[in-house]
Tab-separated table of C-alpha atoms and ligand atoms in Angstrom:
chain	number	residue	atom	x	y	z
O	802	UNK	CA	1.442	-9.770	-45.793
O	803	UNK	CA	2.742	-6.723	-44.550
O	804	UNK	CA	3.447	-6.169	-40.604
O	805	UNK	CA	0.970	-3.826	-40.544
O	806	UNK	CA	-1.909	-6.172	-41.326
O	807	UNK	CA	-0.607	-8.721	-38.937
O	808	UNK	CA	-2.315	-7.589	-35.754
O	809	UNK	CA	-6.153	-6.838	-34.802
O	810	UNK	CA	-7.599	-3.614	-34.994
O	811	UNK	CA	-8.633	-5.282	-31.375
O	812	UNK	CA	-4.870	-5.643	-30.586
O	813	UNK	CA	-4.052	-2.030	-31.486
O	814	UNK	CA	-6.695	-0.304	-29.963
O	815	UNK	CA	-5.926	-1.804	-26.471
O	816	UNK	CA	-3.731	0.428	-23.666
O	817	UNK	CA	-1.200	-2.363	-22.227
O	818	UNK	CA	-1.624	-2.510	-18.558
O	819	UNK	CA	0.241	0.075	-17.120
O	820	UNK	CA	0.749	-1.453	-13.944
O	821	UNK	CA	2.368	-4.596	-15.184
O	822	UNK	CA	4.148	-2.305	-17.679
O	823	UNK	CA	6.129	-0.641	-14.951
O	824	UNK	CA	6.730	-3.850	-13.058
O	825	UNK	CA	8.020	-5.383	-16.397
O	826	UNK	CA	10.190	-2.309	-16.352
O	827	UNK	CA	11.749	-2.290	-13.114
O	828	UNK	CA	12.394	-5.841	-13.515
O	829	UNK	CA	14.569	-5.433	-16.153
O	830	UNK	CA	16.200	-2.611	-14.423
O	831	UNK	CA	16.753	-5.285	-11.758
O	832	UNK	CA	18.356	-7.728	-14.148
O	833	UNK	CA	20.814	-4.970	-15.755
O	834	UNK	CA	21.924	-4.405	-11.843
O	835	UNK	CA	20.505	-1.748	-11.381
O	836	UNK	CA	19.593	-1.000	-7.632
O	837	UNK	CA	15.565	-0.658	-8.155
O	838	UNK	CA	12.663	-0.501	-5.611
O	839	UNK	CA	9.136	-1.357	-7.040
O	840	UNK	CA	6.275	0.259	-5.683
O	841	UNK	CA	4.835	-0.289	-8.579
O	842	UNK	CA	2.322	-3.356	-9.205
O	843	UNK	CA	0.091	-3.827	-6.664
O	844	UNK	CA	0.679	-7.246	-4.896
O	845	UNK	CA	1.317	-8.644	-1.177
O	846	UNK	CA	4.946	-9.069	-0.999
O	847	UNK	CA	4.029	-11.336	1.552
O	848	UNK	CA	4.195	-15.258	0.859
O	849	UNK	CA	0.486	-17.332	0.856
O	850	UNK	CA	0.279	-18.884	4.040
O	851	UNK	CA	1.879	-22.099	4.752
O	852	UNK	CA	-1.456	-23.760	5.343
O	853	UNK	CA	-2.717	-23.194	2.194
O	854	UNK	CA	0.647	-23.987	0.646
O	855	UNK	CA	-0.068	-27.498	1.969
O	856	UNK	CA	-3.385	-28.170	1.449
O	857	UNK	CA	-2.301	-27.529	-2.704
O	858	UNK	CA	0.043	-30.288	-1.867
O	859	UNK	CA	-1.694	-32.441	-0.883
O	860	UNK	CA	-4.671	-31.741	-3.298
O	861	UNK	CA	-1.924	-32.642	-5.796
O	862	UNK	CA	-1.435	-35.802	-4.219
O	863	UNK	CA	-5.126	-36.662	-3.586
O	864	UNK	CA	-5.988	-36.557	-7.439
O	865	UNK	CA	-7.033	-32.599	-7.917
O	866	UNK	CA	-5.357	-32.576	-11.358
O	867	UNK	CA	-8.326	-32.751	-13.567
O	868	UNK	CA	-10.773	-30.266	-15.108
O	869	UNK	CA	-12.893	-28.849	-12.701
O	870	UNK	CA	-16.822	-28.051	-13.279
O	871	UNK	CA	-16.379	-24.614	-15.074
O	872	UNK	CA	-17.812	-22.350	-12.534
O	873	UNK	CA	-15.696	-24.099	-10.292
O	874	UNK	CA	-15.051	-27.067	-8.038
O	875	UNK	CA	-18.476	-27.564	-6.186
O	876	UNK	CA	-16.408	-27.513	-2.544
O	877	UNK	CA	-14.481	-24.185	-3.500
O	878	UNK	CA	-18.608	-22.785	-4.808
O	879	UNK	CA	-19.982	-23.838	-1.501
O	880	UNK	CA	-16.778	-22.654	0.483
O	881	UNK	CA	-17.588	-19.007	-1.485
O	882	UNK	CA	-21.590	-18.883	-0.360
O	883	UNK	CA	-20.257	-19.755	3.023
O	884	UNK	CA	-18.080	-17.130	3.084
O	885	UNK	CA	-20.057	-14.560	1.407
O	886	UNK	CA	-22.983	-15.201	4.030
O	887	UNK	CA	-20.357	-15.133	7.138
O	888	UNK	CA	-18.576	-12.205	6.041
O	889	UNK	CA	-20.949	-10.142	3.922
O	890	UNK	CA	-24.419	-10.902	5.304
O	891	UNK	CA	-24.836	-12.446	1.269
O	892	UNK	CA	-27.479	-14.523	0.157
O	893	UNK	CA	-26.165	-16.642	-2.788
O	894	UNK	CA	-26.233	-20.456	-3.815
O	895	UNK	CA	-23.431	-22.477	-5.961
O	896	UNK	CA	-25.528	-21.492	-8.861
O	897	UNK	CA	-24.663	-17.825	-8.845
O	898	UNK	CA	-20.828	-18.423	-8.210
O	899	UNK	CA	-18.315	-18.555	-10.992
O	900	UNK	CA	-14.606	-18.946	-10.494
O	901	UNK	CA	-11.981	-17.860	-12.965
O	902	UNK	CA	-8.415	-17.395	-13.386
O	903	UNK	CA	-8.082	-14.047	-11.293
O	904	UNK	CA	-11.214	-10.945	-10.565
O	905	UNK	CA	-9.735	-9.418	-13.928
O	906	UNK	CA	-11.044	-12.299	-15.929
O	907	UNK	CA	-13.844	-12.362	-13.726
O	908	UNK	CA	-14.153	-8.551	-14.930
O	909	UNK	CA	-13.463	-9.820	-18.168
O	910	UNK	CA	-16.021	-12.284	-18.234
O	911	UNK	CA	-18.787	-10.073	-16.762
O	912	UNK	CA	-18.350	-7.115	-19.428
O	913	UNK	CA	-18.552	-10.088	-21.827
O	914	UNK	CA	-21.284	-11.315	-21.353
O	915	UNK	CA	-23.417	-8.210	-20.652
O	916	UNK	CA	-22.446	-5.476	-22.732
O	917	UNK	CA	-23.290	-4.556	-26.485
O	918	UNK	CA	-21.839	-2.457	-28.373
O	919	UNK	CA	-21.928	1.618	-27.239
O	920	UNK	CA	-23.705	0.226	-23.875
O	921	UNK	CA	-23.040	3.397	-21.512
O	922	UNK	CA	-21.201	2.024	-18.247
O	923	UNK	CA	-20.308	4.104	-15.452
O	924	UNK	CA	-17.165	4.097	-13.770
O	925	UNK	CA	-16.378	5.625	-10.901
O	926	UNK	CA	-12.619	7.557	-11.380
O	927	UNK	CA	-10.350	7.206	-9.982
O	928	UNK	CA	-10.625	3.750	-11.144
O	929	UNK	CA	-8.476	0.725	-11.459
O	930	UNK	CA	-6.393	0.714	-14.985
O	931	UNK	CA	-8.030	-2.316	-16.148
O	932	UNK	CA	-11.910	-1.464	-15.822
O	933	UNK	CA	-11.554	0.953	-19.013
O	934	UNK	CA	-9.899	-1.318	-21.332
O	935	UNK	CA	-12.008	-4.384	-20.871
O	936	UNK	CA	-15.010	-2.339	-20.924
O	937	UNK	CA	-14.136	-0.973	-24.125
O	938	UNK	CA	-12.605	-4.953	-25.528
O	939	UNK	CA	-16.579	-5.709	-24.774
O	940	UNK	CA	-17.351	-2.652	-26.882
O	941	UNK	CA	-18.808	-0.513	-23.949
O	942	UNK	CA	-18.466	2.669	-23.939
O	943	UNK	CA	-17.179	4.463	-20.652
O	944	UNK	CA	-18.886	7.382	-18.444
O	945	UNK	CA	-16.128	8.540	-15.818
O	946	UNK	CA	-17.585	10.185	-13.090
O	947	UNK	CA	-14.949	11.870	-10.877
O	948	UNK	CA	-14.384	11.922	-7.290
O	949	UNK	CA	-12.421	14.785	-5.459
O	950	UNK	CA	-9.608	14.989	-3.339
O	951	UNK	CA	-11.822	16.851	-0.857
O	952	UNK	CA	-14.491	14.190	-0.414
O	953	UNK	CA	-11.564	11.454	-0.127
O	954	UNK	CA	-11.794	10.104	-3.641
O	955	UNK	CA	-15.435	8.847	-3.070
O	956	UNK	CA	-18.237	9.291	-6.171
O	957	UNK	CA	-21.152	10.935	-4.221
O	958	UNK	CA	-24.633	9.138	-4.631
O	959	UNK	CA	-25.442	12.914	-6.339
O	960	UNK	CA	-22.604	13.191	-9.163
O	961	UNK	CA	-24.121	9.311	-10.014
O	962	UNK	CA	-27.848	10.761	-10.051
O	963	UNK	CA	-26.292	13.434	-12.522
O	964	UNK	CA	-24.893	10.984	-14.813
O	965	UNK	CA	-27.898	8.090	-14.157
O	966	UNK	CA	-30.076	6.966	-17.320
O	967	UNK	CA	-32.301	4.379	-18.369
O	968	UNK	CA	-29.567	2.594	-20.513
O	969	UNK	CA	-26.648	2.416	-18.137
O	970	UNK	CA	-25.994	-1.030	-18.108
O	971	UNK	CA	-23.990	-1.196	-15.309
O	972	UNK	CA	-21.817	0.782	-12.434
O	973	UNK	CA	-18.329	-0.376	-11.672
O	974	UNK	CA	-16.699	0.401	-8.664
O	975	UNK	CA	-13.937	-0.950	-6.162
O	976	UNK	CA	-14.275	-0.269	-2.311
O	977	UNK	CA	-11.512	-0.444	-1.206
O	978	UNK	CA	-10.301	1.146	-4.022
O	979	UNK	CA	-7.932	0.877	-6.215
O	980	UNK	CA	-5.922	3.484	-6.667
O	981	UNK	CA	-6.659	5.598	-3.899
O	982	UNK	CA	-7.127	3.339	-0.844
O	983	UNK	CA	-10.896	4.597	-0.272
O	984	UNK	CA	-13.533	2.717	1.438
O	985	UNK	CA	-16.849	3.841	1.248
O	986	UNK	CA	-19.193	3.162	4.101
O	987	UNK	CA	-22.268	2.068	4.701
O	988	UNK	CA	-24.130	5.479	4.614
O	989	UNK	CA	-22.511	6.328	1.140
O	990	UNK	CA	-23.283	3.311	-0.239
O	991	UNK	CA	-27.115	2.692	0.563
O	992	UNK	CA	-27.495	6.573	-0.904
O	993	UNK	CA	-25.576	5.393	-4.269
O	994	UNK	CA	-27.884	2.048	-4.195
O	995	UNK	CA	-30.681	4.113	-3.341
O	996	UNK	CA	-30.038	6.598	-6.915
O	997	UNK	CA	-29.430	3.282	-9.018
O	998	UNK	CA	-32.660	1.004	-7.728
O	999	UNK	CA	-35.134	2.998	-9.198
O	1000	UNK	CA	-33.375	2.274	-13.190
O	1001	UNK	CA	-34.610	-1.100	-13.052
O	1002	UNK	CA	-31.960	-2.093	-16.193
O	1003	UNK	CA	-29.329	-1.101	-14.563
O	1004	UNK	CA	-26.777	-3.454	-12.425
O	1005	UNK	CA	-23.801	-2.786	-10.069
O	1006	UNK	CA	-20.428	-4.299	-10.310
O	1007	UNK	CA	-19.175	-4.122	-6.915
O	1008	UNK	CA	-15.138	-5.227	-6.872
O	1009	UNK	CA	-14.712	-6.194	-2.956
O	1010	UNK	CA	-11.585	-7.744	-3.958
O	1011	UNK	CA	-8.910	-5.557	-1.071
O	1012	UNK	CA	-12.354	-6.500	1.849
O	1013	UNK	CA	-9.208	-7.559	4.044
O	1014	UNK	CA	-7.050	-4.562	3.802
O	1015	UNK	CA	-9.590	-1.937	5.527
O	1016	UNK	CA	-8.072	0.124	8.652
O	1017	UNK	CA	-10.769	1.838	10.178
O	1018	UNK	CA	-14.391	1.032	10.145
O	1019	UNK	CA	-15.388	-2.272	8.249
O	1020	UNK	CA	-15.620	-3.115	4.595
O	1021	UNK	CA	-19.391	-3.320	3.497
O	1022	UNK	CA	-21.041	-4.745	0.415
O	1023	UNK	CA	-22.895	-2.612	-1.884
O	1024	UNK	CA	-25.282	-5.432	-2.033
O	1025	UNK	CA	-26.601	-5.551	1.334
O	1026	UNK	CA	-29.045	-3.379	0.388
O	1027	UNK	CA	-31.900	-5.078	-0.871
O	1028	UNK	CA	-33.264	-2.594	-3.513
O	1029	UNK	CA	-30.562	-3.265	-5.806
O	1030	UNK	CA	-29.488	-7.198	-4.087
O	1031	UNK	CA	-30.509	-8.518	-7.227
O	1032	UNK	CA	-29.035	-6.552	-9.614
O	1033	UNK	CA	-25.553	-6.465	-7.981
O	1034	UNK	CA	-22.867	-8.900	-9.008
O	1035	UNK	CA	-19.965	-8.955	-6.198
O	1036	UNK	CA	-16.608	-9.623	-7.785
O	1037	UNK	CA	-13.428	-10.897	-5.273
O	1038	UNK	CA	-10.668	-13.471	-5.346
O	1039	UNK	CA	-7.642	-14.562	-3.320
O	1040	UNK	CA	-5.081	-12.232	-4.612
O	1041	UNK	CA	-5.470	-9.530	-2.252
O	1042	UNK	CA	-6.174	-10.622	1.340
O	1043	UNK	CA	-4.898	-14.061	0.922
O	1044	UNK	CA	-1.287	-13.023	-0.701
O	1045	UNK	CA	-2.129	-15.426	-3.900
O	1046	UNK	CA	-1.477	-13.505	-6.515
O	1047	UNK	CA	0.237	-16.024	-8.606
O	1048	UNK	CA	-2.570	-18.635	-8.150
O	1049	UNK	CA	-4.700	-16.735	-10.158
O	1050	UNK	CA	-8.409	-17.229	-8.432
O	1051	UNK	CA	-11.068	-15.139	-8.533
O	1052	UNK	CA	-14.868	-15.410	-8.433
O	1053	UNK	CA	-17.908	-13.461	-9.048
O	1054	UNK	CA	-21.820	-14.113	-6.878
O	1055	UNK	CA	-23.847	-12.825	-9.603
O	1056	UNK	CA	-27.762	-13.226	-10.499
O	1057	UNK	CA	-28.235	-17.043	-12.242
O	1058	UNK	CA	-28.587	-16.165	-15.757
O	1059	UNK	CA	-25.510	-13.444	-15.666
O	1060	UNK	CA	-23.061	-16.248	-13.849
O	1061	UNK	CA	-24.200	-18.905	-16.516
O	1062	UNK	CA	-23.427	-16.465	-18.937
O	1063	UNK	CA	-19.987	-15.934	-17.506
O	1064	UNK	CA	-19.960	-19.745	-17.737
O	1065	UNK	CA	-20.559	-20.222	-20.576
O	1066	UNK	CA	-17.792	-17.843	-21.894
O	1067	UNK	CA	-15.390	-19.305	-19.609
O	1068	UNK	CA	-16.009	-22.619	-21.480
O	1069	UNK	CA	-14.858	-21.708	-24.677
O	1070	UNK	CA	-12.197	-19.557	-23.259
O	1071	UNK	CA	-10.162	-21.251	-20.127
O	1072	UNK	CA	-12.433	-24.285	-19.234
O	1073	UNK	CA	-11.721	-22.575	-15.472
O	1074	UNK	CA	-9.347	-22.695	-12.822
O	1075	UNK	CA	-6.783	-24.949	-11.709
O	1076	UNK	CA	-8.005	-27.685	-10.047
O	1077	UNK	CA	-5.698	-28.193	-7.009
O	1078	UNK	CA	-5.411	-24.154	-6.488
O	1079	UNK	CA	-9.719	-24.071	-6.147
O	1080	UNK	CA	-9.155	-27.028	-3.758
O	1081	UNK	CA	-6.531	-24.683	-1.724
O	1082	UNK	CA	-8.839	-21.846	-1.691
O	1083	UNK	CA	-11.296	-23.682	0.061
O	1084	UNK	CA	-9.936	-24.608	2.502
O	1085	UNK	CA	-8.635	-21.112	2.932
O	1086	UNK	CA	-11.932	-19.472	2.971
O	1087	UNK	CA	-13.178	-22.491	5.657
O	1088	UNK	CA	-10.232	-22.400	7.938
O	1089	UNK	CA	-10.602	-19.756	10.865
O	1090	UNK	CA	-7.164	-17.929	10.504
O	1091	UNK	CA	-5.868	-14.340	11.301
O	1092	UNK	CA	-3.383	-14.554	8.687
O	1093	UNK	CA	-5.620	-11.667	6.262
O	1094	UNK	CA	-5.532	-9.535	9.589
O	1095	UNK	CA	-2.061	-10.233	10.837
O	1096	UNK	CA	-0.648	-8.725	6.831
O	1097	UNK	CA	-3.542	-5.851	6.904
O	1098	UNK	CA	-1.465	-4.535	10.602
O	1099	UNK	CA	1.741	-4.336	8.708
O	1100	UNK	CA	0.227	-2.557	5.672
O	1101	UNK	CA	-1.651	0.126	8.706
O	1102	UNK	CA	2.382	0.288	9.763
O	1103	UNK	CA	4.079	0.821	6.271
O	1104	UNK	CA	1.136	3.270	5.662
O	1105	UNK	CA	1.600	5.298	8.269
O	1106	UNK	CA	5.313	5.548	8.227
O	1107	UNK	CA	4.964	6.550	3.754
O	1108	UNK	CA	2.663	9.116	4.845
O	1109	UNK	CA	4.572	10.281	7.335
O	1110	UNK	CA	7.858	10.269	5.352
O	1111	UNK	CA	5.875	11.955	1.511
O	1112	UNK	CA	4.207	14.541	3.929
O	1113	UNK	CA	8.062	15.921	4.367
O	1114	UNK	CA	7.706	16.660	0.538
O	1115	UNK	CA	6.301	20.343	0.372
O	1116	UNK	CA	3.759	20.717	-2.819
O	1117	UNK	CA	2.520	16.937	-2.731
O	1118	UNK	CA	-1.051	16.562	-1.524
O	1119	UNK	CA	-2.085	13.293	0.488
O	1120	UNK	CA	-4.870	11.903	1.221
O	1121	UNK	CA	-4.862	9.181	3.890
O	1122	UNK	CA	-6.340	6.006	2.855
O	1123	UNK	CA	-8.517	3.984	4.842
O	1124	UNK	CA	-7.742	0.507	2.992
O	1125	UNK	CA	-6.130	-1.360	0.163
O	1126	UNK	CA	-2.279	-0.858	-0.131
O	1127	UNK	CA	-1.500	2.373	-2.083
O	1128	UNK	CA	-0.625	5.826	-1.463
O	1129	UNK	CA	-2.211	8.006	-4.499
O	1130	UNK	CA	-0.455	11.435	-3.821
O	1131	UNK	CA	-1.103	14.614	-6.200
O	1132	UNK	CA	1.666	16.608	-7.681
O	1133	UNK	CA	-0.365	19.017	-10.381
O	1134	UNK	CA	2.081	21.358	-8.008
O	1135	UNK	CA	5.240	19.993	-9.795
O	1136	UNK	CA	4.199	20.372	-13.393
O	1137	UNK	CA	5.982	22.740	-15.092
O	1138	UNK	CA	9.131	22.193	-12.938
O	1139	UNK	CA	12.446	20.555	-14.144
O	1140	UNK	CA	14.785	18.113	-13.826
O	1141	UNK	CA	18.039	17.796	-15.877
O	1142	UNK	CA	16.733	19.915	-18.797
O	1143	UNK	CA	13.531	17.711	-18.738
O	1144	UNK	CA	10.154	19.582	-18.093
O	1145	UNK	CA	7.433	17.500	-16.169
O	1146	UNK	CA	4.673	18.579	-17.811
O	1147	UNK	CA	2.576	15.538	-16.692
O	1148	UNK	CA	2.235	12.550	-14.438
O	1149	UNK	CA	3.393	10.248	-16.910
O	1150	UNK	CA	7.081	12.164	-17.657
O	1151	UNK	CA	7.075	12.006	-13.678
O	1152	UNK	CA	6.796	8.816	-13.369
O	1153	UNK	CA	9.601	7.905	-15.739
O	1154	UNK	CA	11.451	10.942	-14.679
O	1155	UNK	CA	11.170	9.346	-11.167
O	1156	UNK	CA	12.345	5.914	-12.623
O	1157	UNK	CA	15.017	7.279	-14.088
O	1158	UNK	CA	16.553	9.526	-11.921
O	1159	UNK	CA	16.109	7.652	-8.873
O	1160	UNK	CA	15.029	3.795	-9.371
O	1161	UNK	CA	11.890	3.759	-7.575
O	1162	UNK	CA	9.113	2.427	-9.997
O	1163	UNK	CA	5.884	3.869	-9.496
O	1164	UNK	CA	2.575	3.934	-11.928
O	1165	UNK	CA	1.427	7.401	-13.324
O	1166	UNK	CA	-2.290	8.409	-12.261
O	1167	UNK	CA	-3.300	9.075	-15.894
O	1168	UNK	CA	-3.921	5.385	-15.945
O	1169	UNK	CA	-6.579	5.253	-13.526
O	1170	UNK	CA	-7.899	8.484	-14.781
O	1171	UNK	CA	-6.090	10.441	-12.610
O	1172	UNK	CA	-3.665	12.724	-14.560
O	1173	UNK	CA	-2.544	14.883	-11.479
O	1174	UNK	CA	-1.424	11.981	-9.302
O	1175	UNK	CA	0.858	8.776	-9.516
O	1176	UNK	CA	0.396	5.979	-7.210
O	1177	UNK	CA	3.079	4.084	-4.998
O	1178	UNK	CA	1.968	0.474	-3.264
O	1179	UNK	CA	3.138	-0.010	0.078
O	1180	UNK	CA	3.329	-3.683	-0.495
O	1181	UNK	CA	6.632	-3.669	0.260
O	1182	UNK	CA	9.651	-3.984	2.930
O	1183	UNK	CA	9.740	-1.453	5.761
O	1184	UNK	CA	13.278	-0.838	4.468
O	1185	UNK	CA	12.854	-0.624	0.987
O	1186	UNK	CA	9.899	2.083	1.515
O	1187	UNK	CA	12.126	3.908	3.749
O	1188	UNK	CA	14.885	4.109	1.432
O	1189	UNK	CA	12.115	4.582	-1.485
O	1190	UNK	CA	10.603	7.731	0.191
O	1191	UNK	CA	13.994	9.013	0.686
O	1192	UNK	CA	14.833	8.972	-3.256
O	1193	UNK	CA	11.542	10.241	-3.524
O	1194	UNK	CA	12.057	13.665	-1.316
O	1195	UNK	CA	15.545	14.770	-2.609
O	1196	UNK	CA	13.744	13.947	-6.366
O	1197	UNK	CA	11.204	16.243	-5.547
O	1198	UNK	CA	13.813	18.682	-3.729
O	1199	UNK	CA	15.749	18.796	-6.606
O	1200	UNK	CA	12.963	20.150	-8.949
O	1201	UNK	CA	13.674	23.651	-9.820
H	1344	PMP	N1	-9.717	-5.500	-9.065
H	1344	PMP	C1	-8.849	-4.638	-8.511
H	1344	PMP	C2	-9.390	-3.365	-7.932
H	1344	PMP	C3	-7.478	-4.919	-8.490
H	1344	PMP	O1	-6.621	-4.066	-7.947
H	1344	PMP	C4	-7.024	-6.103	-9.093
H	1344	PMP	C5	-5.548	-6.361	-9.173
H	1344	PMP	N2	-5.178	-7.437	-8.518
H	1344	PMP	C6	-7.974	-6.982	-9.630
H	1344	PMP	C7	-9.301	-6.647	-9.610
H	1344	PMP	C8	-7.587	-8.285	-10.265
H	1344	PMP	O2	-7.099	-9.195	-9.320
H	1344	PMP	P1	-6.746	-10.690	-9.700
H	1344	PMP	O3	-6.947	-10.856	-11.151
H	1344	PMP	O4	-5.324	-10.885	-9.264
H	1344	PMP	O5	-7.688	-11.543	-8.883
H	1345	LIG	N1	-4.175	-4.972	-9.351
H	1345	LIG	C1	-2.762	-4.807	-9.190
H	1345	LIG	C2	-2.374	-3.394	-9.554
H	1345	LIG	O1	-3.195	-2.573	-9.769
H	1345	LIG	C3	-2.022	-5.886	-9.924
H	1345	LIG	C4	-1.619	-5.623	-11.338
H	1345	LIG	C5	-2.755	-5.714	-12.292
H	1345	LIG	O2	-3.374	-6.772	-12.364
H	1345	LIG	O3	-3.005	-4.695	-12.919
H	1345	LIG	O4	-1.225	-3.078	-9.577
């Protein structure tokens, strides 16, 4: 068989994630010795908290090293509808949880189970880099509506009305997002829920998965709003607010038949999540701990000090984000300059130009959807964003 026949049609229609891309990347910059900072995959450089740490320990030791239910352990389940109704004001029972290896499968799961094929989806763009690609692996088919620099990166509930129709099957949208730090409030959402609850097929994805990482006001649920309640499926994990990234947990609260569905996916595909990790997380979301707060006050800090450092850069436009851990700058005013003979005719040459030249790994916008921007996560050392942002303004000085 030739090479060519080798792979899916599946395989080679599928955009590799360009976030892990450039970590990949810089890591293997690292490894050749080369002096690189990434500020490019989005993760809490922070460690998981100790406590949690321990209580995987000793679920190791009590016996938590079997298969779990495949929604999930029952005490993580009623841990989430605990925390859902605590935090978020949430109705749900065990029966509409389902916990998977990480949001993205829980993404993955979700488009999976509800979408056929050329089902119209609407994304709201900026979005995260893998919304688009496992909307299209479920055969979906993608509606971008844009939001603005001027109104902060936020989708108005009007450009949705535009776009609304009787066979969107769902919206999907992060607050906070990803990549542009936005948080919508309350007002903006209950005018978005408001345009969607008349289309009675449609639902709303809501990912709530940075709902620690929020600096001024409070993070709100699309869902509290009862005219679309049932028709929105709230997708979160530990990654983000709980540094576990590498424990890969995540969970959706969906309406019963949609998390069975999920379920029954999950079955044939992973069987679930690790045992003694869903027995952690529990006790995470039960114990009362200002360890999500105590990271989100040195994010605010690094924040503040990139935005004061990039604003030194003359041509980039920043907006100031309200949550999440990324700076999502705009430099349509660079294209066309040069560096070394090389023209940067577009965020992606920039980003690798910026690689290059100066060994700060960052992740171009035209992943999200954002051509005119590249995005730089804060999650990172006071030091090494210092010395990141100071690459970053003689690159830019040098462009002629
Ligand atoms: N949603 C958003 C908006 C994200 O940024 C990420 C990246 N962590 C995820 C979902 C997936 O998170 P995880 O799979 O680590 O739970
Ligand atoms: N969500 C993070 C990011 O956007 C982690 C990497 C990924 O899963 O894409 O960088």
């Amino acid at each position: 068989m030739s090479k060519k026949n080798v792979l899916s049609d599946y395989v080679l229609n599928l955009a590799e994630s360009a976030t892990l891309k450039m970590s990949q990347l810089a890591r293997d910059l690292k490894s050749e010795g080369k002096d690189v900072i990434s500020l490019s995959v989005g993760e809490p450089d922070f460690d998981t908290p100790k406590f949690i740490i321990d209580a995987a320990k000793q679920a190791l030791d009590d016996g938590y090293t079997h298969y779990t239910p495949v929604p999930g352990l029952v005490e993580y389940r009623e841990a989430i509808v605990k925390k859902l109704k605590r935090d978020n004001g949430l109705d749900y029972g065990i029966a509409n949880i389902v916990v998977s290896n990480g949001a993205k499968q829980s993404i993955s799961n979700l488009c999976q189970a509800m979408l056929n094929k050329d089902d119209d989806v609407i994304i709201f763009t900026p979005y995260w880099v893998s919304y688009i690609e496992i909307v299209k692996l479920a055969g979906g088919n993608p509606i971008c509506v844009e939001a603005s620099v001027e109104n902060d990166y936020k989708v108005t509930a009007e450009q949705v009305k535009a776009v609304m129709h009787d066979k969107v099957k769902f919206v999907l949208f992060s607050s906070p997002c990803n990549p542009t730090g936005s948080v919508y409030t309350r007002e903006e959402l209950k005018a978005i829920a408001d345009v969607i609850a008349p289309y009675e097929n449609t639902y709303i994805i809501s990912d709530e998965i940075y709902e620690h990482i929020v600096y001024s006001g409070e993070h709100v649920s699309i869902a509290e709003n009862k005219n679309v309640a049932d028709r929105t499926i709230v997708v979160n994990g530990m990654s983000k607010g709980f540094a576990m990234t590498g424990w890969r947990l995540g969970y959706i609260a969906a309406p019963k038949e949609i998390a069975s569905a999920c379920a029954k996916i999950q079955g044939q595909v992973t069987s679930g999540a690790t045992a003694f990790g869903q027995k952690a997380a529990a006790i995470a979301l039960e114990t009362e701990t200002d360890e999500p707060a105590l990271m989100k006050d040195v994010f605010l800090k690094r924040r503040d000090m990139v935005i004061t450092e990039l604003s030194k850069i003359e041509g980039l436009k920043l907006s100031v984000p309200q949550g999440a851990f990324y700076i999502f700058p705009d430099c349509s005013n660079f294209f066309g300059k040069s560096i070394d003979g090389v023209v940067i005719e577009n965020s992606d040459v920039l980003a690798e130009q910026i690689l290059d030249k100066t060994y700060v790994a960052t992740v171009s916008g035209a992943a999200f959807g954002a051509p005119n921007c590249i995005r730089l996560s804060y999650a990172a050392s006071e030091e090494n964003l210092m010395d990141a942002c100071r690459r970053l303004q003689d690159f830019f000085g040098s462009l002629s």
